[in-house]
CSV table of C-alpha atoms and ligand atoms in Angstrom, one decimal:
chain,number,residue,atom,x,y,z
U,1,MET,CA,-46.9,53.0,63.1
U,2,ASN,CA,-45.8,52.4,59.6
U,3,GLY,CA,-46.3,56.0,58.4
U,4,SER,CA,-48.5,54.9,55.5
U,5,ASN,CA,-50.4,57.3,53.4
U,6,GLU,CA,-53.8,55.8,52.4
U,7,ALA,CA,-54.6,58.8,50.2
U,8,LYS,CA,-55.6,58.0,46.6
U,9,ASN,CA,-52.4,57.1,44.8
U,10,THR,CA,-51.3,58.4,41.5
U,11,VAL,CA,-48.3,57.0,39.6
U,12,SER,CA,-46.8,59.9,37.7
U,13,SER,CA,-44.3,59.5,34.9
U,14,LEU,CA,-40.6,60.0,35.4
U,15,ALA,CA,-39.4,63.3,34.0
U,16,SER,CA,-36.7,62.4,31.5
U,17,HIS,CA,-33.2,63.7,32.1
U,18,GLU,CA,-34.0,63.8,35.9
U,19,ARG,CA,-30.7,63.6,37.8
U,20,VAL,CA,-30.8,60.5,39.9
U,21,LEU,CA,-28.3,58.6,42.2
U,22,VAL,CA,-28.3,54.8,42.6
U,23,THR,CA,-26.2,53.7,45.6
U,24,GLY,CA,-25.1,50.1,45.5
U,25,ALA,CA,-24.8,50.5,41.7
U,26,GLY,CA,-22.1,47.9,41.6
U,27,GLY,CA,-24.4,45.3,43.1
U,28,PHE,CA,-27.2,43.1,41.8
U,29,ILE,CA,-30.4,45.2,42.0
U,30,GLY,CA,-28.4,48.5,41.8
U,31,HIS,CA,-26.7,47.8,38.4
U,32,HIS,CA,-30.0,46.6,36.9
U,33,LEU,CA,-31.7,49.7,38.2
U,34,VAL,CA,-29.0,51.9,36.6
U,35,ARG,CA,-29.8,50.3,33.2
U,36,PHE,CA,-33.6,50.6,33.8
U,37,LEU,CA,-33.4,54.3,34.7
U,38,LYS,CA,-31.0,55.1,31.8
U,39,ASN,CA,-33.7,53.5,29.5
U,40,LYS,CA,-36.2,55.8,31.1
U,41,GLY,CA,-34.1,58.8,30.0
U,42,CYS,CA,-32.6,59.8,33.4
U,43,TRP,CA,-29.1,61.1,33.9
U,44,VAL,CA,-27.7,58.4,36.3
U,45,ARG,CA,-24.9,58.6,38.8
U,46,GLY,CA,-23.9,55.2,40.2
U,47,VAL,CA,-22.0,54.9,43.5
U,48,ASP,CA,-20.6,51.8,45.1
U,49,ILE,CA,-17.6,50.7,47.2
U,50,LYS,CA,-16.6,48.6,44.2
U,51,GLU,CA,-17.0,48.6,40.5
U,52,PRO,CA,-19.9,46.6,38.9
U,53,GLU,CA,-18.9,42.9,38.6
U,54,TYR,CA,-21.3,41.8,36.0
U,55,SER,CA,-22.0,44.9,33.8
U,56,PRO,CA,-20.0,47.7,32.2
U,57,ILE,CA,-19.1,50.6,34.4
U,58,ASN,CA,-20.2,53.1,31.7
U,59,GLU,CA,-23.8,52.1,31.8
U,60,ALA,CA,-24.2,54.9,34.3
U,61,ASP,CA,-23.5,58.5,33.1
U,62,GLU,CA,-21.0,58.7,36.0
U,63,PHE,CA,-19.8,56.0,38.4
U,64,LEU,CA,-18.0,56.9,41.6
U,65,VAL,CA,-16.3,54.4,43.8
U,66,LEU,CA,-17.0,55.7,47.3
U,67,ASP,CA,-17.4,54.2,50.7
U,68,LEU,CA,-20.8,55.5,51.9
U,69,ARG,CA,-20.1,54.8,55.5
U,70,ASN,CA,-18.1,58.0,55.3
U,71,PHE,CA,-20.3,61.2,55.5
U,72,GLU,CA,-18.2,63.4,53.2
U,73,ASN,CA,-18.4,60.6,50.5
U,74,CYS,CA,-22.2,60.8,50.8
U,75,GLU,CA,-22.1,64.5,50.3
U,76,THR,CA,-20.2,63.9,47.1
U,77,ALA,CA,-22.6,61.2,46.0
U,78,VAL,CA,-25.7,63.3,46.3
U,79,ARG,CA,-24.4,66.6,44.9
U,80,GLY,CA,-26.7,68.0,42.2
U,81,ILE,CA,-29.1,65.0,42.5
U,82,GLU,CA,-32.9,65.2,42.5
U,83,LYS,CA,-33.8,61.6,43.4
U,84,VAL,CA,-31.8,59.1,45.4
U,85,TYR,CA,-32.3,55.3,45.2
U,86,ASN,CA,-30.5,53.9,48.2
U,87,LEU,CA,-29.6,50.3,47.6
U,88,ALA,CA,-26.1,50.1,49.1
U,89,ALA,CA,-25.8,47.6,51.9
U,90,ASN,CA,-23.5,45.1,53.3
U,91,MET,CA,-25.6,42.0,52.8
U,92,GLY,CA,-25.9,38.5,51.4
U,93,GLY,CA,-27.9,35.3,51.7
U,94,ILE,CA,-29.0,33.6,54.9
U,95,GLY,CA,-25.6,32.0,55.5
U,96,PHE,CA,-24.0,35.5,55.4
U,97,ILE,CA,-26.5,37.5,57.4
U,98,THR,CA,-26.7,34.9,60.2
U,99,ALA,CA,-22.8,34.7,60.4
U,100,VAL,CA,-22.0,38.4,60.1
U,101,LYS,CA,-24.3,40.6,62.2
U,102,ALA,CA,-22.3,43.3,63.9
U,103,ASP,CA,-20.6,44.4,60.7
U,104,VAL,CA,-23.9,44.3,58.8
U,105,VAL,CA,-25.7,46.4,61.3
U,106,ARG,CA,-22.9,48.9,61.8
U,107,ASP,CA,-22.2,49.4,58.1
U,108,ASN,CA,-25.8,49.7,57.0
U,109,ILE,CA,-26.8,52.1,59.8
U,110,LEU,CA,-23.8,54.3,58.8
U,111,ILE,CA,-24.7,54.1,55.1
U,112,ASN,CA,-28.4,54.8,55.6
U,113,ALA,CA,-28.0,57.6,58.2
U,114,ASN,CA,-25.2,59.4,56.1
U,115,ILE,CA,-27.1,59.2,52.8
U,116,VAL,CA,-30.4,60.4,54.2
U,117,GLU,CA,-28.7,63.3,56.1
U,118,ALA,CA,-26.6,64.3,53.1
U,119,SER,CA,-29.7,64.1,50.9
U,120,ARG,CA,-31.6,66.4,53.3
U,121,LEU,CA,-28.7,69.0,53.4
U,122,ALA,CA,-28.3,68.9,49.6
U,123,GLY,CA,-32.0,69.5,48.9
U,124,VAL,CA,-32.7,66.1,47.3
U,125,LYS,CA,-36.5,65.9,46.6
U,126,ARG,CA,-37.1,62.2,47.1
U,127,ILE,CA,-35.3,59.2,48.4
U,128,PHE,CA,-36.0,55.5,48.0
U,129,TYR,CA,-35.0,53.0,50.7
U,130,SER,CA,-34.6,49.3,50.0
U,131,SER,CA,-35.9,47.4,53.0
U,132,SER,CA,-36.5,43.7,53.3
U,133,ALA,CA,-39.1,41.0,54.2
U,134,CYS,CA,-36.5,40.2,57.0
U,135,VAL,CA,-38.3,43.0,59.0
U,136,TYR,CA,-41.3,40.6,59.5
U,137,PRO,CA,-41.6,38.9,62.9
U,138,LYS,CA,-40.3,35.4,63.3
U,139,TYR,CA,-43.5,34.4,65.2
U,140,LYS,CA,-45.5,34.9,62.0
U,141,GLN,CA,-43.2,32.7,60.0
U,142,GLY,CA,-43.0,29.4,61.9
U,143,ASP,CA,-45.0,27.3,59.5
U,144,PRO,CA,-44.2,26.4,55.8
U,145,GLU,CA,-47.9,27.1,55.1
U,146,VAL,CA,-47.3,30.6,56.2
U,147,ILE,CA,-50.1,33.3,55.9
U,148,PRO,CA,-48.8,35.9,53.5
U,149,LEU,CA,-47.3,38.9,55.3
U,150,LYS,CA,-49.1,42.2,55.2
U,151,GLU,CA,-47.2,45.5,55.7
U,152,GLU,CA,-48.8,46.0,59.1
U,153,ASP,CA,-47.6,42.6,60.3
U,154,ALA,CA,-44.1,44.1,61.0
U,155,HIS,CA,-45.4,45.1,64.5
U,156,PRO,CA,-45.1,44.0,67.3
U,157,ALA,CA,-41.5,43.7,66.1
U,158,ASP,CA,-39.4,40.5,66.2
U,159,PRO,CA,-37.4,40.7,63.0
U,160,GLU,CA,-34.4,38.7,61.8
U,161,ASP,CA,-31.6,39.3,64.3
U,162,GLY,CA,-29.1,41.9,63.0
U,163,TYR,CA,-30.0,42.6,59.4
U,164,GLY,CA,-33.8,42.6,60.0
U,165,TRP,CA,-33.5,45.0,63.0
U,166,GLU,CA,-31.3,47.3,61.0
U,167,LYS,CA,-33.8,47.4,58.2
U,168,LEU,CA,-36.7,48.1,60.5
U,169,LEU,CA,-34.9,50.9,62.3
U,170,SER,CA,-33.8,52.5,59.0
U,171,GLU,CA,-37.4,52.4,57.8
U,172,ARG,CA,-38.4,54.4,60.8
U,173,MET,CA,-35.4,56.7,60.5
U,174,TYR,CA,-36.3,57.5,56.9
U,175,LEU,CA,-39.9,58.2,57.8
U,176,ASN,CA,-38.7,60.4,60.7
U,177,PHE,CA,-36.7,62.5,58.1
U,178,GLN,CA,-39.9,62.8,56.1
U,179,GLU,CA,-42.0,63.9,59.1
U,180,ASP,CA,-39.4,66.3,60.5
U,181,TYR,CA,-37.8,67.7,57.3
U,182,GLY,CA,-40.2,67.1,54.5
U,183,LEU,CA,-37.8,64.9,52.5
U,184,GLU,CA,-40.1,62.6,50.5
U,185,VAL,CA,-39.5,59.0,51.3
U,186,ARG,CA,-40.5,55.8,49.5
U,187,ILE,CA,-39.8,52.4,51.1
U,188,ALA,CA,-40.0,48.9,49.5
U,189,ARG,CA,-39.7,45.6,51.4
U,190,PHE,CA,-38.2,43.2,48.9
U,191,HIS,CA,-39.0,39.5,49.0
U,192,ASN,CA,-36.2,37.3,47.6
U,193,ILE,CA,-35.2,39.1,44.4
U,194,TYR,CA,-33.4,36.9,41.9
U,195,GLY,CA,-32.1,37.0,38.3
U,196,PRO,CA,-29.0,37.0,36.1
U,197,GLU,CA,-26.0,39.2,36.8
U,198,GLY,CA,-25.9,38.8,40.6
U,199,ALA,CA,-23.7,37.0,43.1
U,200,TYR,CA,-23.8,33.2,42.5
U,201,ASP,CA,-20.8,32.1,44.5
U,202,GLY,CA,-18.4,33.4,47.2
U,203,GLY,CA,-20.9,33.2,50.2
U,204,ARG,CA,-23.2,36.2,49.5
U,205,GLU,CA,-25.4,34.4,47.0
U,206,LYS,CA,-29.1,33.7,47.7
U,207,ALA,CA,-30.9,30.3,47.3
U,208,PRO,CA,-31.9,30.6,43.5
U,209,ALA,CA,-28.4,31.5,42.5
U,210,ALA,CA,-26.7,29.0,44.9
U,211,LEU,CA,-28.9,26.2,43.7
U,212,SER,CA,-28.4,27.1,40.0
U,213,ARG,CA,-24.6,27.1,40.5
U,214,LYS,CA,-24.7,23.7,42.2
U,215,ILE,CA,-27.0,22.2,39.6
U,216,ALA,CA,-24.9,23.7,36.7
U,217,LEU,CA,-21.8,22.1,38.2
U,218,ALA,CA,-23.5,18.7,38.8
U,219,LYS,CA,-23.5,15.7,36.4
U,220,ASP,CA,-26.7,13.8,35.8
U,221,GLY,CA,-27.3,11.5,38.7
U,222,ASP,CA,-25.1,13.4,41.2
U,223,GLU,CA,-26.2,14.4,44.7
U,224,ILE,CA,-26.5,18.1,45.5
U,225,ALA,CA,-26.4,19.7,49.0
U,226,ILE,CA,-29.5,21.5,50.1
U,227,TRP,CA,-29.6,23.7,53.3
U,228,GLY,CA,-32.3,22.4,55.6
U,229,ASP,CA,-34.9,19.7,55.0
U,230,GLY,CA,-36.2,21.2,51.7
U,231,LYS,CA,-39.7,21.8,53.1
U,232,GLN,CA,-39.1,25.5,54.1
U,233,THR,CA,-41.1,27.8,51.8
U,234,ARG,CA,-40.4,31.2,50.2
U,235,SER,CA,-41.6,33.3,47.3
U,236,PHE,CA,-39.2,34.6,44.7
U,237,CYS,CA,-39.5,37.8,42.6
U,238,TYR,CA,-37.7,38.2,39.3
U,239,ILE,CA,-35.5,41.3,38.9
U,240,ASP,CA,-37.5,42.9,36.1
U,241,ASP,CA,-40.6,42.8,38.2
U,242,CYS,CA,-38.6,44.3,41.1
U,243,LEU,CA,-37.4,47.2,38.9
U,244,GLU,CA,-40.9,47.9,37.7
U,245,GLY,CA,-42.1,47.9,41.3
U,246,ILE,CA,-39.3,50.3,42.4
U,247,HIS,CA,-40.2,52.6,39.6
U,248,ARG,CA,-43.9,52.6,40.3
U,249,LEU,CA,-43.4,53.1,44.0
U,250,MET,CA,-40.9,55.9,43.5
U,251,GLU,CA,-43.3,57.7,41.2
U,252,SER,CA,-46.3,57.2,43.5
U,253,ASN,CA,-47.6,59.3,46.3
U,254,PHE,CA,-47.5,56.4,48.8
U,255,THR,CA,-45.1,56.9,51.7
U,256,GLY,CA,-45.4,53.8,53.8
U,257,PRO,CA,-43.4,50.6,53.5
U,258,LEU,CA,-44.7,48.4,50.6
U,259,ASN,CA,-44.1,44.8,49.8
U,260,ILE,CA,-42.4,44.1,46.5
U,261,GLY,CA,-42.5,40.4,46.0
U,262,SER,CA,-44.2,37.5,44.4
U,263,ASP,CA,-47.0,35.8,46.3
U,264,ARG,CA,-46.4,32.3,44.8
U,265,LEU,CA,-45.2,30.1,47.6
U,266,VAL,CA,-42.8,27.3,46.8
U,267,THR,CA,-40.7,24.8,48.9
U,268,VAL,CA,-37.0,24.8,48.5
U,269,ASP,CA,-37.5,21.2,47.2
U,270,GLY,CA,-39.8,22.6,44.6
U,271,LEU,CA,-37.3,25.2,43.6
U,272,VAL,CA,-34.6,22.6,43.2
U,273,ASP,CA,-36.9,20.4,41.0
U,274,MET,CA,-37.7,23.4,38.8
U,275,ILE,CA,-34.0,24.3,38.2
U,276,SER,CA,-33.1,20.6,37.7
U,277,GLY,CA,-35.8,20.4,35.1
U,278,ILE,CA,-34.5,23.5,33.3
U,279,ALA,CA,-31.0,22.0,33.4
U,280,GLY,CA,-32.3,18.6,32.1
U,281,LYS,CA,-30.6,16.8,35.0
U,282,ASN,CA,-31.9,14.1,37.4
U,283,LEU,CA,-30.3,14.8,40.8
U,284,LYS,CA,-30.4,13.4,44.2
U,285,LYS,CA,-30.9,15.7,47.2
U,286,LYS,CA,-28.7,15.6,50.3
U,287,TYR,CA,-30.2,17.6,53.2
U,288,GLU,CA,-27.8,19.6,55.4
U,289,LEU,CA,-29.8,20.1,58.5
U,290,ASP,CA,-27.0,22.0,60.4
U,291,LYS,CA,-26.9,24.8,57.8
U,292,PRO,CA,-28.9,28.1,58.4
U,293,GLN,CA,-32.4,28.0,56.9
U,294,GLY,CA,-34.0,31.2,58.1
U,295,VAL,CA,-37.7,31.3,58.9
U,296,ARG,CA,-39.8,28.2,58.1
U,297,GLY,CA,-42.1,30.0,55.7
U,298,ARG,CA,-42.4,33.5,54.1
U,299,ASN,CA,-44.7,34.9,51.6
U,300,SER,CA,-45.7,38.3,50.4
U,301,ASP,CA,-49.3,39.6,50.7
U,302,ASN,CA,-49.7,41.9,47.7
U,303,THR,CA,-53.1,43.4,48.5
U,304,LEU,CA,-51.6,46.8,49.2
U,305,CYS,CA,-49.2,46.7,46.3
U,306,LYS,CA,-52.1,46.0,43.9
U,307,LYS,CA,-54.1,48.8,45.4
U,308,ILE,CA,-51.3,51.4,45.4
U,309,LEU,CA,-49.4,50.5,42.3
U,310,GLU,CA,-52.2,49.0,40.3
U,311,TRP,CA,-49.7,46.3,39.5
U,312,GLU,CA,-48.0,43.2,41.0
U,313,PRO,CA,-45.1,41.0,39.9
U,314,ALA,CA,-46.1,38.9,37.0
U,315,ILE,CA,-43.0,37.1,35.6
U,316,SER,CA,-43.4,33.4,36.2
U,317,LEU,CA,-40.9,31.6,38.4
U,318,GLU,CA,-40.3,29.1,35.5
U,319,GLU,CA,-39.4,32.0,33.1
U,320,GLY,CA,-37.2,33.8,35.6
U,321,LEU,CA,-35.4,30.7,36.7
U,322,LYS,CA,-34.7,29.8,33.1
U,323,LYS,CA,-33.0,33.1,32.5
U,324,THR,CA,-31.1,33.0,35.8
U,325,TYR,CA,-30.0,29.4,35.4
U,326,GLU,CA,-28.8,30.0,31.8
U,327,TRP,CA,-26.7,33.0,32.8
U,328,ILE,CA,-25.1,31.1,35.8
U,329,HIS,CA,-24.5,28.1,33.6
U,330,VAL,CA,-22.5,30.3,31.2
U,331,GLN,CA,-20.5,31.8,34.1
U,332,VAL,CA,-19.7,28.4,35.6
U,333,SER,CA,-18.7,26.9,32.3
U,334,ARG,CA,-16.4,29.8,31.5
U,335,ALA,CA,-14.8,29.5,35.0
U,336,ASN,CA,-14.2,25.8,34.4
U,337,LYS,CA,-12.5,26.4,31.1
U,338,ALA,CA,-10.2,29.1,32.5
Z,1,NAD,P1,-25.8,43.5,46.6
Z,1,NAD,O1,-25.0,43.0,47.7
Z,1,NAD,O2,-25.7,42.9,45.2
Z,1,NAD,O3,-25.7,45.1,46.4
Z,1,NAD,C1,-25.4,45.9,47.5
Z,1,NAD,C2,-24.2,46.8,47.0
Z,1,NAD,O4,-23.9,47.7,48.1
Z,1,NAD,C3,-22.9,46.0,46.7
Z,1,NAD,O5,-22.5,46.2,45.4
Z,1,NAD,C4,-21.9,46.6,47.7
Z,1,NAD,O6,-20.6,46.7,47.2
Z,1,NAD,C5,-22.5,47.9,48.0
Z,1,NAD,N1,-22.0,48.4,49.3
Z,1,NAD,C6,-21.8,47.7,50.5
Z,1,NAD,N2,-21.2,48.5,51.4
Z,1,NAD,C7,-21.0,49.7,50.8
Z,1,NAD,C8,-20.4,50.9,51.2
Z,1,NAD,N3,-19.9,51.1,52.4
Z,1,NAD,N4,-20.4,52.0,50.4
Z,1,NAD,C9,-20.9,51.9,49.1
Z,1,NAD,N5,-21.4,50.7,48.6
Z,1,NAD,C10,-21.5,49.7,49.5
Z,1,NAD,O7,-27.4,43.4,47.1
Z,1,NAD,P2,-28.7,43.5,46.3
Z,1,NAD,O8,-29.3,42.2,46.3
Z,1,NAD,O9,-28.5,44.3,45.0
Z,1,NAD,O10,-29.6,44.4,47.3
Z,1,NAD,C11,-29.8,45.8,47.2
Z,1,NAD,C12,-30.6,46.3,48.4
Z,1,NAD,O11,-31.8,45.6,48.4
Z,1,NAD,C13,-29.9,46.1,49.7
Z,1,NAD,O12,-30.2,47.2,50.5
Z,1,NAD,C14,-30.6,44.9,50.3
Z,1,NAD,O13,-30.5,44.9,51.7
Z,1,NAD,C15,-32.0,45.0,49.7
Z,1,NAD,N6,-32.7,43.7,49.6
Z,1,NAD,C16,-32.3,42.8,48.7
Z,1,NAD,C17,-33.0,41.6,48.6
Z,1,NAD,C18,-32.7,40.6,47.6
Z,1,NAD,O14,-33.3,39.5,47.5
Z,1,NAD,N7,-31.7,40.8,46.7
Z,1,NAD,C19,-34.0,41.3,49.5
Z,1,NAD,C20,-34.3,42.3,50.5
Z,1,NAD,C21,-33.7,43.5,50.5
């Protein structure tokens, strides 16, 4: 049921000066993708409901502030475009997506349906959809020593309530557009992407950024708050690996959903220890058991990714966390001085 194409894959090279649209270009992955595609020689239009927070607006050849829940705005966004990278979404970390469900589902269904329909009508050749590991069923993620998740594990479905259901439905909707209208579709399931130049406070930040902020603000010997008992596990994929994965998948012939994530499992305690080590601080941990923790364990099985893309994420967690922590440390220090 995942619409996958097992035919021999070929990763072609991106034609330079291709006209591409990145939706969600004001957000974390989107603005990094704008830079990445510009460096590949594309003409890039960025669209978001807000201007980029952490990068100059003129990194894109054109940046339009548009609300993509509105169909006419989607028609404007895709005009003259050959390839669409749809990353726009109302989303955040586990605290956000467990607290805000109706708005997340409504907004993201509207964005995804409007963008794919506008793309079809405008004759867009290919569209990328950013799905999530939150589509995987809860019954396969009840143990910290989780078996890594393969793409086919998404069914029978029991995804994250709200956000995960929306991602799973949108995956199917995009594949239906491919089947019925011939619009070429590529779908990635991201597993915890992290890096500099993304949300680190305000409630939408994810664990690596939230912990980096807390550790940057702490003094040696302080106690920092950790959501859950610290024994829950995840894998974390650095942004540069994510961009390479998006690019390879978009230029491949593979049409089914594909994991883009690291397969190195770490506990949240382990993550905290790594960031504290980078910061050179000795910190005590205070476990907040009433805070949302998500599933008990989640990891990416990269067998299909390696086969299809002849590649898998390679940047070490130590290296990625160092860059992330250093950037967040600078932001926090600046804010404290202001
Ligand atoms: P992000 O929140 O930083 O970026 C999403 C962007 O979409 C934001 O800039 C936001 O303003 C924009 N947006 C929201 N509503 C909009 C609207 N109505 N019209 C136009 N733009 C709108 O998130 P991100 O981490 O960059 O995630 C990008 C995509 O990848 C999302 O689809 C997300 O669900 C998916 N994803 C991300 C992760 C991750 O770990 N970061 C994991 C799984 C899936």
